[in-house]
PDB file of C-alpha atoms in Angstrom:
ATOM      1  CA  UNK A  40      -6.705  14.715 -53.802  1.00 47.00           C
ATOM      2  CA  UNK A  41      -5.016  11.412 -54.539  1.00 47.00           C
ATOM      3  CA  UNK A  42      -6.830   8.433 -56.011  1.00 47.00           C
ATOM      4  CA  UNK A  43      -5.816   6.487 -52.922  1.00 45.00           C
ATOM      5  CA  UNK A  44      -7.758   8.839 -50.614  1.00 44.00           C
ATOM      6  CA  UNK A  45     -10.817   8.719 -52.862  1.00 44.00           C
ATOM      7  CA  UNK A  46     -10.667   4.941 -52.892  1.00 46.00           C
ATOM      8  CA  UNK A  47     -10.379   4.738 -49.110  1.00 43.00           C
ATOM      9  CA  UNK A  48     -13.291   7.098 -48.581  1.00 45.00           C
ATOM     10  CA  UNK A  49     -15.439   5.095 -50.982  1.00 45.00           C
ATOM     11  CA  UNK A  50     -14.587   1.768 -49.314  1.00 50.00           C
ATOM     12  CA  UNK A  51     -15.342   3.140 -45.833  1.00 45.00           C
ATOM     13  CA  UNK A  52     -18.814   4.373 -46.815  1.00 44.00           C
ATOM     14  CA  UNK A  53     -19.797   0.850 -47.802  1.00 50.00           C
ATOM     15  CA  UNK A  54     -18.953  -0.679 -44.441  1.00 52.00           C
ATOM     16  CA  UNK A  55     -19.668   2.017 -41.837  1.00 56.00           C
ATOM     17  CA  UNK A  56     -21.767   5.168 -41.325  1.00 55.00           C
ATOM     18  CA  UNK A  57     -20.375   8.385 -42.809  1.00 55.00           C
ATOM     19  CA  UNK A  58     -18.107  10.489 -40.589  1.00 55.00           C
ATOM     20  CA  UNK A  59     -17.623  14.232 -40.309  1.00 45.00           C
ATOM     21  CA  UNK A  60     -14.014  13.755 -41.373  1.00 55.00           C
ATOM     22  CA  UNK A  61     -15.083  12.105 -44.622  1.00 52.00           C
ATOM     23  CA  UNK A  62     -17.353  15.064 -45.360  1.00 54.00           C
ATOM     24  CA  UNK A  63     -14.529  17.493 -44.707  1.00 53.00           C
ATOM     25  CA  UNK A  64     -12.245  15.647 -47.145  1.00 53.00           C
ATOM     26  CA  UNK A  65     -14.913  15.828 -49.863  1.00 55.00           C
ATOM     27  CA  UNK A  66     -15.131  19.614 -49.421  1.00 56.00           C
ATOM     28  CA  UNK A  67     -11.420  20.248 -49.718  1.00 57.00           C
ATOM     29  CA  UNK A  68     -10.172  20.092 -46.124  1.00 55.00           C
ATOM     30  CA  UNK A  69      -6.886  18.418 -45.373  1.00 54.00           C
ATOM     31  CA  UNK A  70      -7.205  14.723 -44.514  1.00 55.00           C
ATOM     32  CA  UNK A  71      -6.666  13.680 -40.914  1.00 53.00           C
ATOM     33  CA  UNK A  72      -3.223  12.382 -40.077  1.00 53.00           C
ATOM     34  CA  UNK A  73      -2.809   8.652 -40.189  1.00 54.00           C
ATOM     35  CA  UNK A  74      -0.489   6.561 -38.090  1.00 54.00           C
ATOM     36  CA  UNK A  75      -0.371   4.829 -34.730  1.00 57.00           C
ATOM     37  CA  UNK A  76      -2.869   6.005 -32.132  1.00 59.00           C
ATOM     38  CA  UNK A  77      -1.823   7.293 -28.722  1.00 63.00           C
ATOM     39  CA  UNK A  78      -1.353   4.347 -26.351  1.00 67.00           C
ATOM     40  CA  UNK A  79      -4.228   3.928 -23.898  1.00 68.00           C
ATOM     41  CA  UNK A  80      -6.719   6.053 -25.862  1.00 72.00           C
ATOM     42  CA  UNK A  81      -9.814   4.341 -27.237  1.00 73.00           C
ATOM     43  CA  UNK A  82     -11.283   5.450 -30.565  1.00 73.00           C
ATOM     44  CA  UNK A  83     -14.507   7.432 -30.348  1.00 71.00           C
ATOM     45  CA  UNK A  84     -17.664   5.411 -31.077  1.00 71.00           C
ATOM     46  CA  UNK A  85     -19.362   6.064 -34.391  1.00 71.00           C
ATOM     47  CA  UNK A  86     -23.026   6.815 -35.076  1.00 65.00           C
ATOM     48  CA  UNK A  87     -25.759   6.744 -35.912  1.00 70.00           C
ATOM     49  CA  UNK A  88     -26.953   6.754 -32.308  1.00 76.00           C
ATOM     50  CA  UNK A  89     -30.531   6.484 -30.998  1.00 77.00           C
ATOM     51  CA  UNK A  90     -32.300   9.747 -30.246  1.00 85.00           C
ATOM     52  CA  UNK A  91     -31.401  10.612 -26.641  1.00 88.00           C
ATOM     53  CA  UNK A  92     -34.636  12.020 -25.163  1.00 91.00           C
ATOM     54  CA  UNK A  93     -36.344  10.988 -21.882  1.00 92.00           C
ATOM     55  CA  UNK A  94     -39.383   9.204 -23.291  1.00 93.00           C
ATOM     56  CA  UNK A  95     -37.360   7.033 -25.668  1.00 93.00           C
ATOM     57  CA  UNK A  96     -34.833   6.259 -22.956  1.00 91.00           C
ATOM     58  CA  UNK A  97     -37.667   5.181 -20.676  1.00 91.00           C
ATOM     59  CA  UNK A  98     -39.083   2.886 -23.357  1.00 93.00           C
ATOM     60  CA  UNK A  99     -35.737   1.315 -24.243  1.00 90.00           C
ATOM     61  CA  UNK A 100     -35.885  -2.384 -23.441  1.00 88.00           C
ATOM     62  CA  UNK A 101     -39.650  -2.218 -22.805  1.00 92.00           C
ATOM     63  CA  UNK A 102     -42.383  -3.911 -24.821  1.00 93.00           C
ATOM     64  CA  UNK A 103     -43.560  -1.500 -27.542  1.00 96.00           C
ATOM     65  CA  UNK A 104     -46.224  -2.599 -30.015  1.00 97.00           C
ATOM     66  CA  UNK A 105     -46.942  -1.091 -33.411  1.00 97.00           C
ATOM     67  CA  UNK A 106     -50.532  -1.968 -34.282  1.00 97.00           C
ATOM     68  CA  UNK A 107     -49.843  -1.892 -38.004  1.00 96.00           C
ATOM     69  CA  UNK A 108     -48.259  -4.139 -40.606  1.00 93.00           C
ATOM     70  CA  UNK A 109     -47.016  -1.139 -42.598  1.00 93.00           C
ATOM     71  CA  UNK A 110     -43.250  -1.413 -43.219  1.00 93.00           C
ATOM     72  CA  UNK A 111     -43.149   2.350 -43.733  1.00 93.00           C
ATOM     73  CA  UNK A 112     -44.519   3.070 -40.241  1.00 96.00           C
ATOM     74  CA  UNK A 113     -42.083   0.604 -38.725  1.00 95.00           C
ATOM     75  CA  UNK A 114     -39.192   2.264 -40.565  1.00 94.00           C
ATOM     76  CA  UNK A 115     -40.231   5.754 -39.408  1.00 95.00           C
ATOM     77  CA  UNK A 116     -40.448   4.709 -35.740  1.00 94.00           C
ATOM     78  CA  UNK A 117     -37.226   2.713 -35.982  1.00 92.00           C
ATOM     79  CA  UNK A 118     -35.410   5.804 -37.237  1.00 90.00           C
ATOM     80  CA  UNK A 119     -35.638   7.441 -33.793  1.00 90.00           C
ATOM     81  CA  UNK A 120     -34.464   4.386 -31.871  1.00 88.00           C
ATOM     82  CA  UNK A 121     -37.588   2.235 -31.421  1.00 89.00           C
ATOM     83  CA  UNK A 122     -35.913  -0.577 -33.327  1.00 81.00           C
ATOM     84  CA  UNK A 123     -37.288  -3.623 -31.467  1.00 85.00           C
ATOM     85  CA  UNK A 124     -40.932  -2.989 -32.258  1.00 93.00           C
ATOM     86  CA  UNK A 125     -43.433  -5.784 -31.866  1.00 95.00           C
ATOM     87  CA  UNK A 126     -45.612  -5.759 -34.979  1.00 96.00           C
ATOM     88  CA  UNK A 127     -49.198  -6.776 -34.153  1.00 96.00           C
ATOM     89  CA  UNK A 128     -51.841  -5.568 -36.611  1.00 95.00           C
ATOM     90  CA  UNK A 129     -55.457  -5.408 -35.510  1.00 95.00           C
ATOM     91  CA  UNK A 130     -57.607  -8.274 -36.797  1.00 91.00           C
ATOM     92  CA  UNK A 131     -60.936  -6.466 -36.412  1.00 88.00           C
ATOM     93  CA  UNK A 132     -62.687  -5.440 -39.639  1.00 88.00           C
ATOM     94  CA  UNK A 133     -62.533  -1.745 -40.500  1.00 85.00           C
ATOM     95  CA  UNK A 134     -66.252  -1.345 -41.058  1.00 88.00           C
ATOM     96  CA  UNK A 135     -67.094   2.035 -39.562  1.00 94.00           C
ATOM     97  CA  UNK A 136     -69.482   4.170 -41.597  1.00 94.00           C
ATOM     98  CA  UNK A 137     -67.677   6.722 -43.765  1.00 92.00           C
ATOM     99  CA  UNK A 138     -70.961   8.480 -44.519  1.00 92.00           C
ATOM    100  CA  UNK A 139     -72.019   8.912 -40.889  1.00 94.00           C
ATOM    101  CA  UNK A 140     -68.629   9.881 -39.501  1.00 95.00           C
ATOM    102  CA  UNK A 141     -67.014  11.905 -42.271  1.00 94.00           C
ATOM    103  CA  UNK A 142     -63.282  11.783 -43.116  1.00 95.00           C
ATOM    104  CA  UNK A 143     -61.860  13.241 -39.885  1.00 95.00           C
ATOM    105  CA  UNK A 144     -63.858  11.127 -37.428  1.00 97.00           C
ATOM    106  CA  UNK A 145     -63.684   8.039 -39.637  1.00 96.00           C
ATOM    107  CA  UNK A 146     -59.891   7.919 -39.728  1.00 96.00           C
ATOM    108  CA  UNK A 147     -59.631   8.827 -36.027  1.00 97.00           C
ATOM    109  CA  UNK A 148     -62.124   6.235 -34.794  1.00 97.00           C
ATOM    110  CA  UNK A 149     -60.560   3.563 -37.009  1.00 97.00           C
ATOM    111  CA  UNK A 150     -57.122   4.218 -35.487  1.00 97.00           C
ATOM    112  CA  UNK A 151     -58.563   4.190 -31.939  1.00 97.00           C
ATOM    113  CA  UNK A 152     -60.341   0.906 -32.647  1.00 97.00           C
ATOM    114  CA  UNK A 153     -57.086  -0.648 -33.893  1.00 97.00           C
ATOM    115  CA  UNK A 154     -55.143   0.506 -30.847  1.00 97.00           C
ATOM    116  CA  UNK A 155     -57.663  -0.687 -28.256  1.00 96.00           C
ATOM    117  CA  UNK A 156     -58.094  -4.028 -30.035  1.00 96.00           C
ATOM    118  CA  UNK A 157     -54.354  -4.758 -30.070  1.00 96.00           C
ATOM    119  CA  UNK A 158     -53.877  -3.584 -26.467  1.00 95.00           C
ATOM    120  CA  UNK A 159     -56.774  -5.732 -25.211  1.00 93.00           C
ATOM    121  CA  UNK A 160     -55.504  -8.825 -27.027  1.00 91.00           C
ATOM    122  CA  UNK A 161     -51.964  -8.219 -25.722  1.00 91.00           C
ATOM    123  CA  UNK A 162     -53.229  -8.114 -22.128  1.00 88.00           C
ATOM    124  CA  UNK A 163     -55.303 -11.260 -22.607  1.00 84.00           C
ATOM    125  CA  UNK A 164     -52.359 -13.169 -24.073  1.00 80.00           C
ATOM    126  CA  UNK A 165     -49.759 -11.945 -21.597  1.00 72.00           C
ATOM    127  CA  UNK A 166     -47.877 -14.614 -19.691  1.00 64.00           C
ATOM    128  CA  UNK A 167     -45.761 -14.278 -16.561  1.00 58.00           C
ATOM    129  CA  UNK A 168     -42.625 -14.376 -18.692  1.00 63.00           C
ATOM    130  CA  UNK A 169     -43.950 -11.689 -21.061  1.00 77.00           C
ATOM    131  CA  UNK A 170     -44.541  -8.221 -19.594  1.00 79.00           C
ATOM    132  CA  UNK A 171     -47.579  -6.145 -20.460  1.00 86.00           C
ATOM    133  CA  UNK A 172     -46.942  -3.641 -23.244  1.00 92.00           C
ATOM    134  CA  UNK A 173     -45.537  -0.281 -22.175  1.00 94.00           C
ATOM    135  CA  UNK A 174     -46.796   1.428 -25.312  1.00 96.00           C
ATOM    136  CA  UNK A 175     -49.097   0.704 -28.248  1.00 97.00           C
ATOM    137  CA  UNK A 176     -49.066   2.943 -31.316  1.00 98.00           C
ATOM    138  CA  UNK A 177     -51.628   2.706 -34.111  1.00 98.00           C
ATOM    139  CA  UNK A 178     -52.332   4.783 -37.205  1.00 97.00           C
ATOM    140  CA  UNK A 179     -54.712   4.980 -40.116  1.00 96.00           C
ATOM    141  CA  UNK A 180     -54.381   6.960 -43.346  1.00 96.00           C
ATOM    142  CA  UNK A 181     -57.033   7.983 -45.864  1.00 95.00           C
ATOM    143  CA  UNK A 182     -57.103  10.172 -48.946  1.00 96.00           C
ATOM    144  CA  UNK A 183     -60.001  12.621 -49.291  1.00 97.00           C
ATOM    145  CA  UNK A 184     -60.967  14.036 -52.678  1.00 95.00           C
ATOM    146  CA  UNK A 185     -62.252  17.559 -53.300  1.00 90.00           C
ATOM    147  CA  UNK A 186     -65.760  16.129 -53.359  1.00 88.00           C
ATOM    148  CA  UNK A 187     -65.270  14.601 -49.898  1.00 91.00           C
ATOM    149  CA  UNK A 188     -64.937  11.006 -51.059  1.00 93.00           C
ATOM    150  CA  UNK A 189     -62.758   8.852 -48.792  1.00 95.00           C
ATOM    151  CA  UNK A 190     -60.221   6.706 -50.637  1.00 94.00           C
ATOM    152  CA  UNK A 191     -58.357   3.826 -49.038  1.00 91.00           C
ATOM    153  CA  UNK A 192     -56.358   1.087 -50.783  1.00 94.00           C
ATOM    154  CA  UNK A 193     -57.314   0.208 -54.379  1.00 95.00           C
ATOM    155  CA  UNK A 194     -59.318  -3.020 -54.719  1.00 94.00           C
ATOM    156  CA  UNK A 195     -58.274  -3.983 -58.250  1.00 96.00           C
ATOM    157  CA  UNK A 196     -56.092  -2.805 -61.130  1.00 96.00           C
ATOM    158  CA  UNK A 197     -59.090  -1.131 -62.764  1.00 97.00           C
ATOM    159  CA  UNK A 198     -60.016   0.602 -59.509  1.00 97.00           C
ATOM    160  CA  UNK A 199     -56.371   1.625 -59.058  1.00 97.00           C
ATOM    161  CA  UNK A 200     -56.144   3.265 -62.492  1.00 97.00           C
ATOM    162  CA  UNK A 201     -59.470   5.033 -62.046  1.00 97.00           C
ATOM    163  CA  UNK A 202     -58.448   6.293 -58.604  1.00 97.00           C
ATOM    164  CA  UNK A 203     -55.210   7.868 -59.835  1.00 97.00           C
ATOM    165  CA  UNK A 204     -56.859   9.421 -62.893  1.00 97.00           C
ATOM    166  CA  UNK A 205     -59.478  10.988 -60.638  1.00 97.00           C
ATOM    167  CA  UNK A 206     -56.816  12.419 -58.319  1.00 97.00           C
ATOM    168  CA  UNK A 207     -54.949  13.824 -61.329  1.00 97.00           C
ATOM    169  CA  UNK A 208     -58.072  15.367 -62.844  1.00 96.00           C
ATOM    170  CA  UNK A 209     -59.141  16.938 -59.544  1.00 95.00           C
ATOM    171  CA  UNK A 210     -55.527  18.121 -59.031  1.00 96.00           C
ATOM    172  CA  UNK A 211     -55.811  18.748 -55.259  1.00 97.00           C
ATOM    173  CA  UNK A 212     -56.716  16.322 -52.482  1.00 97.00           C
ATOM    174  CA  UNK A 213     -56.018  15.889 -48.784  1.00 97.00           C
ATOM    175  CA  UNK A 214     -54.289  13.163 -46.824  1.00 97.00           C
ATOM    176  CA  UNK A 215     -55.451  12.507 -43.260  1.00 97.00           C
ATOM    177  CA  UNK A 216     -53.432  10.321 -40.903  1.00 97.00           C
ATOM    178  CA  UNK A 217     -54.777   9.567 -37.431  1.00 98.00           C
ATOM    179  CA  UNK A 218     -52.261   8.452 -34.802  1.00 98.00           C
ATOM    180  CA  UNK A 219     -53.061   6.934 -31.409  1.00 98.00           C
ATOM    181  CA  UNK A 220     -50.612   6.332 -28.554  1.00 98.00           C
ATOM    182  CA  UNK A 221     -51.688   4.243 -25.561  1.00 97.00           C
ATOM    183  CA  UNK A 222     -49.645   3.680 -22.382  1.00 95.00           C
ATOM    184  CA  UNK A 223     -50.806   1.842 -19.239  1.00 93.00           C
ATOM    185  CA  UNK A 224     -51.153   3.991 -16.120  1.00 87.00           C
ATOM    186  CA  UNK A 225     -48.786   3.136 -13.318  1.00 79.00           C
ATOM    187  CA  UNK A 226     -51.493   3.886 -10.715  1.00 73.00           C
ATOM    188  CA  UNK A 227     -54.063   1.684 -12.534  1.00 69.00           C
ATOM    189  CA  UNK A 228     -56.682   4.446 -12.440  1.00 73.00           C
ATOM    190  CA  UNK A 229     -59.647   3.815 -14.720  1.00 69.00           C
ATOM    191  CA  UNK A 230     -59.615   2.990 -17.535  1.00 81.00           C
ATOM    192  CA  UNK A 231     -56.103   1.757 -16.722  1.00 86.00           C
ATOM    193  CA  UNK A 232     -54.307   3.581 -19.529  1.00 91.00           C
ATOM    194  CA  UNK A 233     -53.590   6.983 -21.035  1.00 94.00           C
ATOM    195  CA  UNK A 234     -54.649   7.395 -24.650  1.00 96.00           C
ATOM    196  CA  UNK A 235     -53.610  10.331 -26.808  1.00 97.00           C
ATOM    197  CA  UNK A 236     -54.781  11.013 -30.365  1.00 98.00           C
ATOM    198  CA  UNK A 237     -54.220  13.370 -33.251  1.00 97.00           C
ATOM    199  CA  UNK A 238     -55.251  13.720 -36.896  1.00 98.00           C
ATOM    200  CA  UNK A 239     -52.725  15.367 -39.216  1.00 97.00           C
ATOM    201  CA  UNK A 240     -53.679  16.885 -42.569  1.00 97.00           C
ATOM    202  CA  UNK A 241     -51.510  17.371 -45.654  1.00 97.00           C
ATOM    203  CA  UNK A 242     -52.601  18.884 -48.959  1.00 98.00           C
ATOM    204  CA  UNK A 243     -51.312  17.026 -52.030  1.00 98.00           C
ATOM    205  CA  UNK A 244     -51.261  18.640 -55.483  1.00 98.00           C
ATOM    206  CA  UNK A 245     -51.070  16.215 -58.387  1.00 97.00           C
ATOM    207  CA  UNK A 246     -49.389  17.185 -61.652  1.00 96.00           C
ATOM    208  CA  UNK A 247     -52.144  17.711 -64.237  1.00 93.00           C
ATOM    209  CA  UNK A 248     -49.809  16.914 -67.146  1.00 95.00           C
ATOM    210  CA  UNK A 249     -49.358  13.294 -66.013  1.00 96.00           C
ATOM    211  CA  UNK A 250     -50.454  11.104 -68.919  1.00 97.00           C
ATOM    212  CA  UNK A 251     -52.787   8.110 -68.819  1.00 97.00           C
ATOM    213  CA  UNK A 252     -49.847   6.019 -70.031  1.00 98.00           C
ATOM    214  CA  UNK A 253     -47.706   7.012 -67.039  1.00 98.00           C
ATOM    215  CA  UNK A 254     -50.542   6.238 -64.614  1.00 98.00           C
ATOM    216  CA  UNK A 255     -51.095   2.822 -66.186  1.00 97.00           C
ATOM    217  CA  UNK A 256     -47.361   2.090 -66.133  1.00 97.00           C
ATOM    218  CA  UNK A 257     -47.182   3.132 -62.479  1.00 97.00           C
ATOM    219  CA  UNK A 258     -50.093   0.884 -61.554  1.00 97.00           C
ATOM    220  CA  UNK A 259     -48.305  -2.068 -63.163  1.00 97.00           C
ATOM    221  CA  UNK A 260     -45.336  -1.567 -60.826  1.00 96.00           C
ATOM    222  CA  UNK A 261     -47.686  -2.495 -57.934  1.00 96.00           C
ATOM    223  CA  UNK A 262     -45.943   0.035 -55.696  1.00 96.00           C
ATOM    224  CA  UNK A 263     -49.216   1.687 -54.681  1.00 95.00           C
ATOM    225  CA  UNK A 264     -51.319  -1.448 -54.146  1.00 95.00           C
ATOM    226  CA  UNK A 265     -51.090  -1.323 -50.339  1.00 93.00           C
ATOM    227  CA  UNK A 266     -51.321   2.467 -49.952  1.00 94.00           C
ATOM    228  CA  UNK A 267     -54.280   4.775 -49.385  1.00 94.00           C
ATOM    229  CA  UNK A 268     -54.986   6.620 -52.630  1.00 95.00           C
ATOM    230  CA  UNK A 269     -52.924   4.098 -54.584  1.00 96.00           C
ATOM    231  CA  UNK A 270     -49.570   5.923 -54.663  1.00 97.00           C
ATOM    232  CA  UNK A 271     -46.360   6.088 -52.635  1.00 95.00           C
ATOM    233  CA  UNK A 272     -44.937   9.584 -52.273  1.00 94.00           C
ATOM    234  CA  UNK A 273     -41.616   8.146 -51.086  1.00 93.00           C
ATOM    235  CA  UNK A 274     -41.171   6.087 -54.270  1.00 94.00           C
ATOM    236  CA  UNK A 275     -42.092   6.232 -57.934  1.00 96.00           C
ATOM    237  CA  UNK A 276     -45.425   7.764 -56.943  1.00 96.00           C
ATOM    238  CA  UNK A 277     -43.605  11.084 -56.587  1.00 96.00           C
ATOM    239  CA  UNK A 278     -43.735  11.236 -60.410  1.00 97.00           C
ATOM    240  CA  UNK A 279     -47.460  11.938 -60.087  1.00 97.00           C
ATOM    241  CA  UNK A 280     -47.160  14.708 -57.495  1.00 97.00           C
ATOM    242  CA  UNK A 281     -46.354  18.341 -58.225  1.00 97.00           C
ATOM    243  CA  UNK A 282     -45.978  19.419 -54.589  1.00 97.00           C
ATOM    244  CA  UNK A 283     -47.385  19.045 -51.086  1.00 97.00           C
ATOM    245  CA  UNK A 284     -48.388  21.514 -48.386  1.00 97.00           C
ATOM    246  CA  UNK A 285     -47.761  20.071 -44.947  1.00 95.00           C
ATOM    247  CA  UNK A 286     -45.965  17.074 -43.484  1.00 94.00           C
ATOM    248  CA  UNK A 287     -44.277  14.751 -45.976  1.00 94.00           C
ATOM    249  CA  UNK A 288     -44.189  11.739 -43.635  1.00 95.00           C
ATOM    250  CA  UNK A 289     -47.885  12.238 -42.933  1.00 97.00           C
ATOM    251  CA  UNK A 290     -48.548  11.194 -46.541  1.00 96.00           C
ATOM    252  CA  UNK A 291     -46.121   8.285 -46.144  1.00 95.00           C
ATOM    253  CA  UNK A 292     -48.261   7.056 -43.241  1.00 93.00           C
ATOM    254  CA  UNK A 293     -46.891   8.352 -39.919  1.00 96.00           C
ATOM    255  CA  UNK A 294     -46.156  11.998 -39.021  1.00 97.00           C
ATOM    256  CA  UNK A 295     -43.109  11.476 -36.827  1.00 96.00           C
ATOM    257  CA  UNK A 296     -43.036  14.758 -34.914  1.00 96.00           C
ATOM    258  CA  UNK A 297     -46.729  14.518 -33.988  1.00 97.00           C
ATOM    259  CA  UNK A 298     -46.310  10.838 -33.064  1.00 97.00           C
ATOM    260  CA  UNK A 299     -43.394  11.558 -30.716  1.00 96.00           C
ATOM    261  CA  UNK A 300     -45.447  14.294 -29.027  1.00 96.00           C
ATOM    262  CA  UNK A 301     -48.306  11.823 -28.456  1.00 96.00           C
ATOM    263  CA  UNK A 302     -45.955   9.189 -27.049  1.00 96.00           C
ATOM    264  CA  UNK A 303     -44.485  11.721 -24.614  1.00 96.00           C
ATOM    265  CA  UNK A 304     -47.952  12.756 -23.403  1.00 95.00           C
ATOM    266  CA  UNK A 305     -49.172   9.178 -23.002  1.00 95.00           C
ATOM    267  CA  UNK A 306     -46.059   7.873 -21.230  1.00 94.00           C
ATOM    268  CA  UNK A 307     -44.738  10.842 -19.239  1.00 90.00           C
ATOM    269  CA  UNK A 308     -47.727  13.020 -18.361  1.00 84.00           C
ATOM    270  CA  UNK A 309     -49.469  10.653 -15.968  1.00 72.00           C
ATOM    271  CA  UNK A 310     -48.639  12.599 -12.792  1.00 66.00           C
ATOM    272  CA  UNK A 311     -49.777  15.898 -14.317  1.00 50.00           C
ATOM    273  CA  UNK A 312     -53.213  14.477 -15.041  1.00 48.00           C
ATOM    274  CA  UNK A 313     -53.464  13.140 -11.504  1.00 45.00           C
ATOM    275  CA  UNK A 314     -52.618  16.564  -9.981  1.00 42.00           C
ATOM    276  CA  UNK A 315     -55.155  18.287 -12.198  1.00 47.00           C
ATOM    277  CA  UNK A 316     -57.895  15.903 -11.110  1.00 48.00           C
ATOM    278  CA  UNK A 317     -57.116  16.492  -7.424  1.00 49.00           C
ATOM    279  CA  UNK A 318     -57.158  20.264  -7.876  1.00 47.00           C
ATOM    280  CA  UNK A 319     -60.555  20.069  -9.541  1.00 41.00           C
TER     281      UNK A 319
END
């Protein structure tokens, strides 16, 4: 392969998405012929394209709210085509009782509270020029130790170091992420919306040979300050983790496949629920 072709392929990757032709050249296929195009033929559009499924097509151009300030959750939802998300975090304090509810119910009820709070405020602040939201998505993530202790974001550097050392020493812990999808009902039947929920669980195994020095150095990067459990699996925090069992993006903060399933149920399954009620 000539240096010229290598140079062209490298320059193209900086300015546009990769193409199948570029991949073929890298693996030894003959390069496509260059020269003038056939008159009257338009070049094919290039990707990446939004995910072409009914629920996302229906929501395109509609008001969709993510009830979270997490840039990771926004990035995950944007990856499937929900790019124009309205970011509106809940302002209500997260003060539910961990002891009374336990990890599963605590994370679920916290996510439901966030979603309903943001939806209610959005309706109250709606103007004639601003449509009501077509979808609100919320999520909450907690880490649960082997002893059943619920960990959220670290409160200080000392707390952060202690949290990571505990997770290393216990080796195994669980990550719970609750997701809530709320869509208004077109027929306005009480309570006026469909709400769908799920709690996803992932087992995380820390590497026991991680040194105190590495943990302290990681804490000083501040990468894990805003994350439940104090580490980011998608970043340098992966140095602390030996492996996971379950959904990777669940640990990041939003299990995408489960979230899409909830959105489909909340937005598209309104008529099914109505038929079921009539049959009963």
